[in-house]
């Protein structure tokens, strides 16, 4: 992405308190007219175009053979596009606006079952509701939501579950804007989304074992660490979201197995915000110490506890030896700091002060931070639709899947749809935005090695549904997708010491 395309290039990160209006990808930069469904939902075409540029022209329609014969059910993204097309047709008065979304096959061919047809109708109804909410026609929107309720369920098909959680967000948004409390809106209590994303250890382990994207992130990310620490004898690994520490186990094994000089010591520092999570992080440290002992690895572990990330500084870490290589690892955590912009800016300054050798970042590859409600809504629907479909295809335990959807994903969807300002805490942005941000701190993107890509490909081969996961390169970063829809990015960054050390 061309950084100059930002409408506020110089102020983009200097005034980070306005991040709700500043975090745009080029897909989201265009301001749409609320009076034209064709213009308003043309973002779907732009989204599909972005997927094709990333992964190849045929990946979004992998359900077809070359001869055009349908060999399996359509993807959720396809059903969303079909539902959007039906919505646009029903809303448009001019004949040349009747088909703004292009498909190589008619909907009668794409919809292979009654479930598919219900899914298309649900999407059409949900988008109609979103349009009514955007126009502040709340009573009409509420009637449409009742129809969505009738056809959707938290235990139904992928589209039915997706619509169920997006409907909850619309109920709450209507309540917020009308200043009322209803049982399905503000009266329905939800966990804080930043708490909910930290699912139980049991669910997280199940996801790591069964969902390829989790293992791809960790194996490719740790390979990037090993590639960049070279033959360093001492490594200091700083993790901003250690959770159960699976990535650290992968790193230990890789460092022990590397060729060349043996490792003299590995030190792991786990940043812990708020004392309530300290016990769990300490338990992770004990497990890691036991594993390190089994490898004969010299190992130390520290928990860096702060009540607020603004309290973190270089002195928070017990020591930084001059002969140790510092690695910073941030897996799905930096985007949660965007809502508290001072935190993200501060953490980057601390990381820079530590003079890290490499910073490896894994993030959601989606654009759920547009100030334009409809664009944010559609982007979120496509992203979460792909994630729900991947979970349905990979996670064997319905219990774990339902827990994740109802807590982690349900709370996030509700927050993206219903909240504004500081209350909107889920603000996923794409790699192009992160690239522009890191550049402000003198961080230089470094290319992931073929070994990292090899690790990613090796992981998917171990899963029955692995062939549905796709890979692409954006700049020097690896993009992981489901059936061509981007889901996650993995990137590595080095620090170029600026001539003015007081900059930023």
Short mmCIF file of C-alpha atoms in Angstrom, two decimals:
data_model
loop_
_atom_site.label_atom_id
_atom_site.label_comp_id
_atom_site.label_asym_id
_atom_site.label_seq_id
_atom_site.Cartn_x
_atom_site.Cartn_y
_atom_site.Cartn_z
CA UNK A 1 0.00 0.00 0.00
CA UNK A 2 1.21 3.49 -0.84
CA UNK A 3 1.61 5.40 2.42
CA UNK A 4 0.91 8.64 0.56
CA UNK A 5 -2.65 7.40 0.05
CA UNK A 6 -3.43 8.21 3.67
CA UNK A 7 -5.48 11.36 3.87
CA UNK A 8 -3.53 12.51 6.93
CA UNK A 9 -0.01 11.32 6.15
CA UNK A 10 1.99 13.52 8.53
CA UNK A 11 -0.56 13.42 11.35
CA UNK A 12 -1.40 9.75 10.93
CA UNK A 13 0.52 8.58 13.99
CA UNK A 14 1.62 11.85 15.60
CA UNK A 15 -1.92 12.43 16.83
CA UNK A 16 -2.69 8.82 17.64
CA UNK A 17 -5.54 9.66 20.00
CA UNK A 18 -7.66 10.05 16.85
CA UNK A 19 -6.97 6.46 15.80
CA UNK A 20 -10.67 5.72 15.34
CA UNK A 21 -10.59 8.02 12.32
CA UNK A 22 -7.04 7.40 11.18
CA UNK A 23 -6.61 3.63 10.82
CA UNK A 24 -7.65 3.08 7.21
CA UNK A 25 -6.54 0.64 4.58
CA UNK A 26 -6.85 1.65 0.95
CA UNK A 27 -9.93 -0.60 0.72
CA UNK A 28 -11.65 1.51 3.37
CA UNK A 29 -10.48 5.00 2.45
CA UNK A 30 -13.37 5.77 0.12
CA UNK A 31 -16.34 7.53 1.78
CA UNK A 32 -19.61 6.10 0.52
CA UNK A 33 -23.02 7.59 -0.11
CA UNK A 34 -25.72 6.30 2.24
CA UNK A 35 -28.32 6.80 -0.46
CA UNK A 36 -27.02 4.24 -2.95
CA UNK A 37 -26.89 0.53 -2.04
CA UNK A 38 -24.76 -0.06 -5.11
CA UNK A 39 -22.11 2.41 -3.98
CA UNK A 40 -22.51 1.56 -0.32
CA UNK A 41 -21.85 -2.15 -0.71
CA UNK A 42 -19.42 -1.97 -3.61
CA UNK A 43 -16.79 -2.62 -0.94
CA UNK A 44 -17.58 -6.32 -1.50
CA UNK A 45 -16.13 -6.12 -5.00
CA UNK A 46 -13.06 -4.31 -3.70
CA UNK A 47 -12.65 -6.95 -0.98
CA UNK A 48 -12.86 -9.80 -3.49
CA UNK A 49 -10.40 -8.02 -5.77
CA UNK A 50 -7.94 -7.70 -2.91
CA UNK A 51 -8.21 -11.42 -2.16
CA UNK A 52 -7.55 -12.32 -5.81
CA UNK A 53 -4.52 -10.02 -6.04
CA UNK A 54 -3.09 -11.68 -2.96
CA UNK A 55 -3.77 -15.32 -3.69
CA UNK A 56 -4.41 -15.77 -7.41
CA UNK A 57 -7.45 -15.35 -9.59
CA UNK A 58 -9.02 -18.75 -9.00
CA UNK A 59 -8.67 -19.16 -5.25
CA UNK A 60 -11.90 -17.44 -4.32
CA UNK A 61 -13.79 -19.89 -6.50
CA UNK A 62 -11.93 -23.08 -5.65
CA UNK A 63 -15.25 -24.91 -5.37
CA UNK A 64 -15.39 -25.17 -9.15
CA UNK A 65 -13.61 -27.44 -11.55
CA UNK A 66 -12.18 -25.97 -14.75
CA UNK A 67 -15.22 -27.20 -16.68
CA UNK A 68 -17.47 -25.27 -14.33
CA UNK A 69 -18.95 -28.19 -12.45
CA UNK A 70 -19.71 -27.52 -8.79
CA UNK A 71 -17.92 -30.09 -6.67
CA UNK A 72 -18.82 -28.91 -3.17
CA UNK A 73 -20.92 -26.36 -1.33
CA UNK A 74 -20.14 -22.67 -1.79
CA UNK A 75 -17.95 -20.85 0.69
CA UNK A 76 -19.40 -18.45 3.25
CA UNK A 77 -17.81 -15.56 1.35
CA UNK A 78 -19.68 -16.63 -1.79
CA UNK A 79 -22.96 -16.79 0.13
CA UNK A 80 -22.31 -13.31 1.54
CA UNK A 81 -21.71 -11.97 -1.97
CA UNK A 82 -24.92 -13.63 -3.21
CA UNK A 83 -26.91 -12.22 -0.30
CA UNK A 84 -25.45 -8.78 -0.97
CA UNK A 85 -26.39 -9.02 -4.64
CA UNK A 86 -29.97 -9.91 -3.74
CA UNK A 87 -30.05 -7.02 -1.26
CA UNK A 88 -28.82 -4.59 -3.91
CA UNK A 89 -31.35 -5.86 -6.45
CA UNK A 90 -34.19 -5.43 -3.97
CA UNK A 91 -33.02 -1.92 -3.08
CA UNK A 92 -32.17 -0.60 -6.53
CA UNK A 93 -34.63 1.09 -8.84
CA UNK A 94 -32.38 1.36 -11.86
CA UNK A 95 -31.83 -1.75 -13.97
CA UNK A 96 -28.13 -1.15 -14.56
CA UNK A 97 -27.56 -1.36 -10.83
CA UNK A 98 -28.95 -4.85 -10.56
CA UNK A 99 -25.68 -6.75 -10.68
CA UNK A 100 -22.65 -5.02 -9.20
CA UNK A 101 -21.15 -8.24 -7.87
CA UNK A 102 -19.72 -10.53 -10.51
CA UNK A 103 -19.99 -14.32 -10.31
CA UNK A 104 -19.01 -16.87 -12.95
CA UNK A 105 -22.15 -18.86 -12.06
CA UNK A 106 -25.76 -17.91 -11.38
CA UNK A 107 -27.10 -18.14 -7.82
CA UNK A 108 -29.26 -21.10 -8.81
CA UNK A 109 -26.06 -23.04 -9.51
CA UNK A 110 -24.18 -21.76 -6.46
CA UNK A 111 -26.92 -22.60 -3.96
CA UNK A 112 -26.84 -26.39 -3.76
CA UNK A 113 -29.10 -26.89 -0.75
CA UNK A 114 -31.92 -25.34 1.22
CA UNK A 115 -29.33 -24.41 3.84
CA UNK A 116 -27.44 -22.36 1.24
CA UNK A 117 -30.65 -20.61 0.18
CA UNK A 118 -31.50 -19.79 3.79
CA UNK A 119 -27.97 -18.45 4.25
CA UNK A 120 -28.33 -16.12 1.26
CA UNK A 121 -31.70 -14.85 2.54
CA UNK A 122 -30.20 -14.28 5.98
CA UNK A 123 -27.32 -12.25 4.57
CA UNK A 124 -29.76 -10.20 2.50
CA UNK A 125 -31.88 -9.52 5.59
CA UNK A 126 -28.86 -8.63 7.74
CA UNK A 127 -27.45 -6.20 5.18
CA UNK A 128 -30.88 -4.59 4.80
CA UNK A 129 -30.93 -4.14 8.55
CA UNK A 130 -27.43 -2.64 8.60
CA UNK A 131 -28.51 -0.15 5.93
CA UNK A 132 -31.57 0.84 7.99
CA UNK A 133 -29.41 1.33 11.07
CA UNK A 134 -26.98 3.44 9.07
CA UNK A 135 -29.90 5.61 7.92
CA UNK A 136 -31.19 5.75 11.52
CA UNK A 137 -34.44 4.04 10.51
CA UNK A 138 -34.43 2.05 13.73
CA UNK A 139 -38.00 0.77 13.80
CA UNK A 140 -37.62 -0.72 10.33
CA UNK A 141 -34.25 -2.15 11.33
CA UNK A 142 -35.78 -3.74 14.41
CA UNK A 143 -38.41 -5.52 12.31
CA UNK A 144 -35.67 -6.92 10.09
CA UNK A 145 -33.74 -8.10 13.14
CA UNK A 146 -36.77 -10.06 14.31
CA UNK A 147 -36.72 -11.81 10.93
CA UNK A 148 -33.00 -12.55 11.37
CA UNK A 149 -33.82 -14.00 14.80
CA UNK A 150 -36.37 -16.31 13.25
CA UNK A 151 -33.87 -17.78 10.77
CA UNK A 152 -30.57 -17.68 12.74
CA UNK A 153 -29.20 -19.59 15.70
CA UNK A 154 -26.00 -19.89 17.72
CA UNK A 155 -26.12 -23.64 16.98
CA UNK A 156 -27.11 -23.54 13.31
CA UNK A 157 -25.11 -23.46 10.08
CA UNK A 158 -22.05 -21.24 9.72
CA UNK A 159 -24.06 -18.39 8.17
CA UNK A 160 -26.84 -18.79 10.75
CA UNK A 161 -24.32 -18.51 13.59
CA UNK A 162 -22.59 -15.56 11.93
CA UNK A 163 -25.87 -13.67 11.49
CA UNK A 164 -26.89 -14.51 15.05
CA UNK A 165 -23.86 -12.70 16.52
CA UNK A 166 -24.00 -9.77 14.10
CA UNK A 167 -27.68 -9.35 14.97
CA UNK A 168 -26.73 -9.07 18.64
CA UNK A 169 -24.38 -6.23 17.73
CA UNK A 170 -27.11 -4.44 15.77
CA UNK A 171 -29.56 -4.79 18.66
CA UNK A 172 -27.04 -3.12 20.94
CA UNK A 173 -26.23 -0.38 18.42
CA UNK A 174 -29.91 0.48 18.08
CA UNK A 175 -30.23 0.64 21.88
CA UNK A 176 -27.20 2.91 22.15
CA UNK A 177 -28.44 5.29 19.48
CA UNK A 178 -32.03 5.36 20.78
CA UNK A 179 -30.96 5.70 24.40
CA UNK A 180 -32.86 2.66 25.60
CA UNK A 181 -32.25 -0.75 27.14
CA UNK A 182 -33.88 -3.87 25.71
CA UNK A 183 -33.34 -7.54 26.64
CA UNK A 184 -31.64 -8.29 23.31
CA UNK A 185 -29.55 -5.12 23.26
CA UNK A 186 -27.88 -3.37 26.18
CA UNK A 187 -29.86 -5.52 28.60
CA UNK A 188 -27.89 -8.58 27.52
CA UNK A 189 -24.63 -8.56 29.42
CA UNK A 190 -21.42 -9.42 27.58
CA UNK A 191 -17.88 -9.87 28.76
CA UNK A 192 -15.36 -7.15 27.96
CA UNK A 193 -14.05 -8.11 24.49
CA UNK A 194 -10.42 -7.73 25.57
CA UNK A 195 -11.09 -10.21 28.39
CA UNK A 196 -13.18 -12.53 26.22
CA UNK A 197 -10.44 -12.92 23.58
CA UNK A 198 -8.37 -14.69 26.20
CA UNK A 199 -10.32 -17.94 26.08
CA UNK A 200 -9.75 -20.71 28.60
CA UNK A 201 -6.49 -22.65 28.36
CA UNK A 202 -8.43 -25.79 27.47
CA UNK A 203 -10.10 -24.06 24.53
CA UNK A 204 -6.83 -22.44 23.43
CA UNK A 205 -5.00 -25.78 23.43
CA UNK A 206 -7.84 -27.37 21.44
CA UNK A 207 -7.59 -24.56 18.90
CA UNK A 208 -3.81 -24.95 18.66
CA UNK A 209 -4.16 -28.68 18.06
CA UNK A 210 -7.03 -28.50 15.56
CA UNK A 211 -6.93 -25.08 13.84
CA UNK A 212 -4.00 -24.82 11.40
CA UNK A 213 -3.81 -21.01 11.55
CA UNK A 214 -2.70 -21.21 15.20
CA UNK A 215 0.13 -23.61 14.45
CA UNK A 216 1.09 -21.77 11.25
CA UNK A 217 1.47 -18.55 13.23
CA UNK A 218 3.61 -20.12 15.92
CA UNK A 219 5.86 -22.32 13.78
CA UNK A 220 6.46 -19.70 11.09
CA UNK A 221 6.92 -17.00 13.74
CA UNK A 222 9.46 -18.96 15.72
CA UNK A 223 11.33 -19.84 12.54
CA UNK A 224 11.60 -16.11 11.86
CA UNK A 225 13.10 -15.67 15.34
CA UNK A 226 15.67 -18.42 14.78
CA UNK A 227 16.59 -16.99 11.36
CA UNK A 228 17.29 -13.58 12.86
CA UNK A 229 19.16 -14.45 16.05
CA UNK A 230 21.84 -16.19 13.99
CA UNK A 231 24.51 -17.88 16.11
CA UNK A 232 23.77 -15.82 19.24
CA UNK A 233 24.79 -17.67 22.42
CA UNK A 234 22.33 -15.80 24.66
CA UNK A 235 18.78 -14.94 23.70
CA UNK A 236 16.33 -12.77 25.62
CA UNK A 237 12.78 -13.46 24.38
CA UNK A 238 10.18 -10.86 25.40
CA UNK A 239 6.59 -12.05 24.91
CA UNK A 240 3.67 -9.62 25.17
CA UNK A 241 1.00 -12.36 25.21
CA UNK A 242 2.56 -15.62 26.36
CA UNK A 243 -0.68 -17.44 27.29
CA UNK A 244 0.13 -21.17 27.53
CA UNK A 245 3.62 -20.71 26.04
CA UNK A 246 3.36 -23.19 23.15
CA UNK A 247 5.39 -20.83 20.95
CA UNK A 248 8.19 -20.85 23.54
CA UNK A 249 8.36 -24.65 23.48
CA UNK A 250 8.69 -24.51 19.68
CA UNK A 251 11.45 -21.90 20.02
CA UNK A 252 13.39 -23.92 22.60
CA UNK A 253 13.40 -27.02 20.44
CA UNK A 254 14.46 -25.02 17.37
CA UNK A 255 17.32 -23.29 19.21
CA UNK A 256 18.60 -26.56 20.64
CA UNK A 257 18.45 -28.24 17.22
CA UNK A 258 20.20 -25.45 15.30
CA UNK A 259 23.61 -26.01 13.81
CA UNK A 260 26.68 -24.17 15.00
CA UNK A 261 27.52 -22.92 18.48
CA UNK A 262 25.32 -24.25 21.28
CA UNK A 263 23.02 -21.90 23.15
CA UNK A 264 24.42 -20.71 26.49
CA UNK A 265 21.10 -19.50 27.79
CA UNK A 266 17.53 -18.51 27.00
CA UNK A 267 15.71 -15.92 29.09
CA UNK A 268 12.01 -15.36 28.65
CA UNK A 269 10.25 -12.27 29.94
CA UNK A 270 6.46 -12.45 29.91
CA UNK A 271 4.69 -9.11 30.10
CA UNK A 272 1.59 -9.34 32.30
CA UNK A 273 -0.88 -6.47 32.51
CA UNK A 274 -2.90 -6.61 35.71
CA UNK A 275 -2.16 -8.86 38.65
CA UNK A 276 -5.16 -11.12 38.06
CA UNK A 277 -3.36 -12.97 35.24
CA UNK A 278 -0.05 -13.37 37.05
CA UNK A 279 -0.79 -16.81 38.51
CA UNK A 280 -1.52 -18.26 35.08
CA UNK A 281 1.64 -16.75 33.58
CA UNK A 282 3.73 -18.11 36.46
CA UNK A 283 2.25 -21.58 35.88
CA UNK A 284 3.28 -21.29 32.23
CA UNK A 285 6.79 -20.37 33.38
CA UNK A 286 7.04 -23.50 35.51
CA UNK A 287 5.98 -25.71 32.60
CA UNK A 288 8.54 -24.03 30.34
CA UNK A 289 11.28 -24.46 32.93
CA UNK A 290 10.49 -28.16 33.15
CA UNK A 291 10.65 -28.53 29.37
CA UNK A 292 13.92 -26.59 29.21
CA UNK A 293 15.36 -28.94 31.82
CA UNK A 294 14.45 -31.95 29.70
CA UNK A 295 16.47 -30.40 26.85
CA UNK A 296 19.42 -29.56 29.06
CA UNK A 297 18.91 -25.87 28.25
CA UNK A 298 20.03 -23.10 30.58
CA UNK A 299 16.80 -21.21 31.16
CA UNK A 300 15.33 -18.38 33.20
CA UNK A 301 11.84 -16.93 33.31
CA UNK A 302 10.49 -13.68 34.65
CA UNK A 303 7.02 -12.19 34.87
CA UNK A 304 6.98 -8.46 34.22
CA UNK A 305 3.82 -7.21 35.94
CA UNK A 306 2.41 -3.75 35.29
CA UNK A 307 -1.04 -2.41 36.07
CA UNK A 308 -0.96 -0.35 32.88
CA UNK A 309 1.26 -0.67 29.83
CA UNK A 310 2.18 2.99 30.27
CA UNK A 311 4.14 1.88 33.36
CA UNK A 312 6.37 -0.41 31.28
CA UNK A 313 9.91 0.74 30.54
CA UNK A 314 13.34 -0.75 29.86
CA UNK A 315 13.99 -0.98 33.61
CA UNK A 316 10.95 -3.23 34.03
CA UNK A 317 13.14 -6.09 32.82
CA UNK A 318 15.56 -7.35 35.46
CA UNK A 319 18.59 -6.94 33.24
CA UNK A 320 19.60 -6.80 29.62
CA UNK A 321 23.06 -8.28 29.19
CA UNK A 322 25.22 -6.60 26.60
CA UNK A 323 26.00 -9.94 24.97
CA UNK A 324 22.41 -11.21 24.72
CA UNK A 325 20.22 -10.81 21.65
CA UNK A 326 16.81 -9.31 22.40
CA UNK A 327 13.74 -10.62 20.59
CA UNK A 328 10.27 -9.08 20.89
CA UNK A 329 7.27 -11.27 20.11
CA UNK A 330 3.73 -9.92 19.81
CA UNK A 331 1.09 -12.46 18.80
CA UNK A 332 -2.40 -10.99 18.31
CA UNK A 333 -1.91 -8.31 20.95
CA UNK A 334 -0.81 -5.00 19.39
CA UNK A 335 -4.18 -4.32 17.71
CA UNK A 336 -5.85 -4.44 21.13
CA UNK A 337 -3.73 -1.44 22.12
CA UNK A 338 -5.10 0.75 19.32
CA UNK A 339 -8.16 1.69 21.38
CA UNK A 340 -5.76 3.07 24.01
CA UNK A 341 -3.42 4.77 21.56
CA UNK A 342 -0.99 6.10 24.13
CA UNK A 343 -0.29 2.49 25.13
CA UNK A 344 0.68 1.33 21.65
CA UNK A 345 2.92 4.33 21.05
CA UNK A 346 4.55 3.81 24.46
CA UNK A 347 5.14 0.09 23.96
CA UNK A 348 6.87 0.73 20.64
CA UNK A 349 9.16 3.28 22.29
CA UNK A 350 10.05 0.74 24.99
CA UNK A 351 10.73 -1.94 22.36
CA UNK A 352 12.95 0.49 20.49
CA UNK A 353 14.81 1.31 23.70
CA UNK A 354 15.57 -2.39 24.20
CA UNK A 355 17.47 -2.39 20.87
CA UNK A 356 15.87 -5.64 19.77
CA UNK A 357 17.44 -7.77 17.06
CA UNK A 358 14.05 -8.73 15.65
CA UNK A 359 10.41 -8.13 16.48
CA UNK A 360 8.02 -10.76 15.18
CA UNK A 361 4.38 -9.71 14.92
CA UNK A 362 1.33 -11.86 14.23
CA UNK A 363 -1.91 -9.96 13.69
CA UNK A 364 -5.41 -10.35 12.33
CA UNK A 365 -5.42 -9.36 8.67
CA UNK A 366 -8.70 -7.46 8.50
CA UNK A 367 -9.90 -3.88 8.33
CA UNK A 368 -12.42 -3.51 11.15
CA UNK A 369 -11.52 0.03 12.15
CA UNK A 370 -13.21 2.25 9.56
CA UNK A 371 -15.23 5.15 10.99
CA UNK A 372 -17.77 4.40 8.22
CA UNK A 373 -20.21 1.99 9.86
CA UNK A 374 -21.31 0.05 6.76
CA UNK A 375 -17.75 -0.50 5.54
CA UNK A 376 -16.66 -1.71 8.96
CA UNK A 377 -19.73 -3.95 9.16
CA UNK A 378 -19.14 -5.62 5.78
CA UNK A 379 -15.39 -6.09 6.34
CA UNK A 380 -16.06 -7.66 9.73
CA UNK A 381 -18.73 -9.92 8.26
CA UNK A 382 -16.38 -11.25 5.59
CA UNK A 383 -13.51 -11.76 8.03
CA UNK A 384 -15.52 -13.44 10.78
CA UNK A 385 -17.41 -15.46 8.17
CA UNK A 386 -14.12 -16.95 6.99
CA UNK A 387 -13.04 -17.62 10.57
CA UNK A 388 -16.35 -19.28 11.51
CA UNK A 389 -16.14 -21.46 8.40
CA UNK A 390 -12.55 -22.48 9.15
CA UNK A 391 -13.50 -23.42 12.71
CA UNK A 392 -16.45 -25.46 11.46
CA UNK A 393 -14.11 -27.33 9.13
CA UNK A 394 -11.28 -27.88 11.59
CA UNK A 395 -12.39 -27.90 15.24
CA UNK A 396 -13.85 -31.30 16.08
CA UNK A 397 -15.18 -30.35 19.50
CA UNK A 398 -18.49 -28.53 19.09
CA UNK A 399 -18.25 -27.50 22.74
CA UNK A 400 -14.93 -25.69 22.25
CA UNK A 401 -16.11 -24.12 19.02
CA UNK A 402 -19.32 -22.85 20.60
CA UNK A 403 -17.45 -21.47 23.62
CA UNK A 404 -15.05 -19.57 21.35
CA UNK A 405 -17.84 -18.21 19.15
CA UNK A 406 -20.00 -17.14 22.08
CA UNK A 407 -17.19 -15.50 24.08
CA UNK A 408 -14.14 -14.49 22.06
CA UNK A 409 -15.74 -13.96 18.65
CA UNK A 410 -19.24 -13.00 19.78
CA UNK A 411 -17.96 -10.26 22.08
CA UNK A 412 -15.60 -8.96 19.39
CA UNK A 413 -18.33 -8.84 16.73
CA UNK A 414 -20.69 -7.07 19.10
CA UNK A 415 -18.01 -4.48 19.92
CA UNK A 416 -17.09 -3.85 16.27
CA UNK A 417 -20.74 -3.38 15.31
CA UNK A 418 -22.19 -1.56 18.31
CA UNK A 419 -19.49 0.58 19.87
CA UNK A 420 -17.86 3.85 18.85
CA UNK A 421 -15.10 6.03 20.28
CA UNK A 422 -13.06 4.68 23.18
CA UNK A 423 -15.65 1.98 23.81
CA UNK A 424 -14.76 0.32 20.50
CA UNK A 425 -11.82 -1.84 21.57
CA UNK A 426 -11.62 -4.29 18.65
CA UNK A 427 -9.82 -2.36 15.90
CA UNK A 428 -8.13 -4.82 13.58
CA UNK A 429 -6.15 -3.26 10.73
CA UNK A 430 -4.19 -4.67 7.80
CA UNK A 431 -0.46 -5.13 7.33
CA UNK A 432 -0.25 -1.96 5.23
CA UNK A 433 -1.32 0.12 8.21
CA UNK A 434 1.15 -1.63 10.53
CA UNK A 435 3.91 -1.11 7.98
CA UNK A 436 3.27 2.65 7.98
CA UNK A 437 3.13 2.72 11.78
CA UNK A 438 6.33 0.78 12.42
CA UNK A 439 8.20 2.92 9.93
CA UNK A 440 7.58 5.91 12.18
CA UNK A 441 9.75 4.26 14.82
CA UNK A 442 12.56 3.31 12.47
CA UNK A 443 11.53 -0.34 12.29
CA UNK A 444 12.45 -1.95 8.98
CA UNK A 445 10.49 -4.89 7.60
CA UNK A 446 12.69 -7.90 6.99
CA UNK A 447 11.82 -10.69 4.61
CA UNK A 448 10.61 -13.97 6.02
CA UNK A 449 12.86 -16.78 4.92
CA UNK A 450 11.75 -19.70 2.80
CA UNK A 451 12.14 -21.76 5.97
CA UNK A 452 9.23 -19.84 7.54
CA UNK A 453 7.09 -20.42 4.44
CA UNK A 454 8.14 -24.08 4.49
CA UNK A 455 7.02 -24.38 8.13
CA UNK A 456 3.64 -22.91 7.19
CA UNK A 457 3.18 -25.37 4.32
CA UNK A 458 4.36 -28.24 6.50
CA UNK A 459 1.68 -27.46 9.10
CA UNK A 460 -1.28 -27.48 6.70
CA UNK A 461 -0.28 -30.86 5.30
CA UNK A 462 -1.06 -32.38 8.70
CA UNK A 463 -4.72 -31.34 8.56
CA UNK A 464 -7.55 -32.80 6.51
CA UNK A 465 -8.82 -29.28 5.78
CA UNK A 466 -5.33 -27.87 5.26
CA UNK A 467 -5.81 -27.48 1.51
CA UNK A 468 -8.37 -24.73 2.13
CA UNK A 469 -5.73 -22.53 3.78
CA UNK A 470 -3.96 -20.21 1.39
CA UNK A 471 -0.74 -18.21 1.58
CA UNK A 472 0.33 -14.98 -0.02
CA UNK A 473 3.10 -12.41 0.32
CA UNK A 474 2.34 -8.75 0.99
CA UNK A 475 5.57 -6.78 0.89
CA UNK A 476 7.83 -9.03 2.96
CA UNK A 477 5.08 -10.43 5.17
CA UNK A 478 3.23 -13.74 5.02
CA UNK A 479 -0.56 -13.58 4.74
CA UNK A 480 -2.58 -16.61 5.83
CA UNK A 481 -6.06 -17.02 4.36
CA UNK A 482 -9.04 -19.37 4.27
CA UNK A 483 -10.20 -20.11 0.71
CA UNK A 484 -8.49 -16.91 -0.37
CA UNK A 485 -9.93 -14.64 2.35
CA UNK A 486 -7.10 -13.06 4.41
CA UNK A 487 -7.15 -14.01 8.09
CA UNK A 488 -3.73 -13.38 9.64
CA UNK A 489 -0.37 -11.83 8.88
CA UNK A 490 3.11 -12.69 10.13
CA UNK A 491 5.85 -10.11 9.81
CA UNK A 492 9.38 -9.55 11.11
CA UNK A 493 10.97 -6.19 11.87
CA UNK A 494 14.49 -5.00 12.61
CA UNK A 495 15.44 -1.78 14.33
CA UNK A 496 17.56 0.79 12.56
CA UNK A 497 18.95 3.07 15.26
CA UNK A 498 17.94 6.62 14.22
CA UNK A 499 20.47 9.42 14.24
CA UNK A 500 18.18 11.38 16.55
CA UNK A 501 17.62 8.99 19.46
CA UNK A 502 15.02 11.33 20.94
CA UNK A 503 12.76 11.13 17.90
CA UNK A 504 9.16 10.18 18.49
#
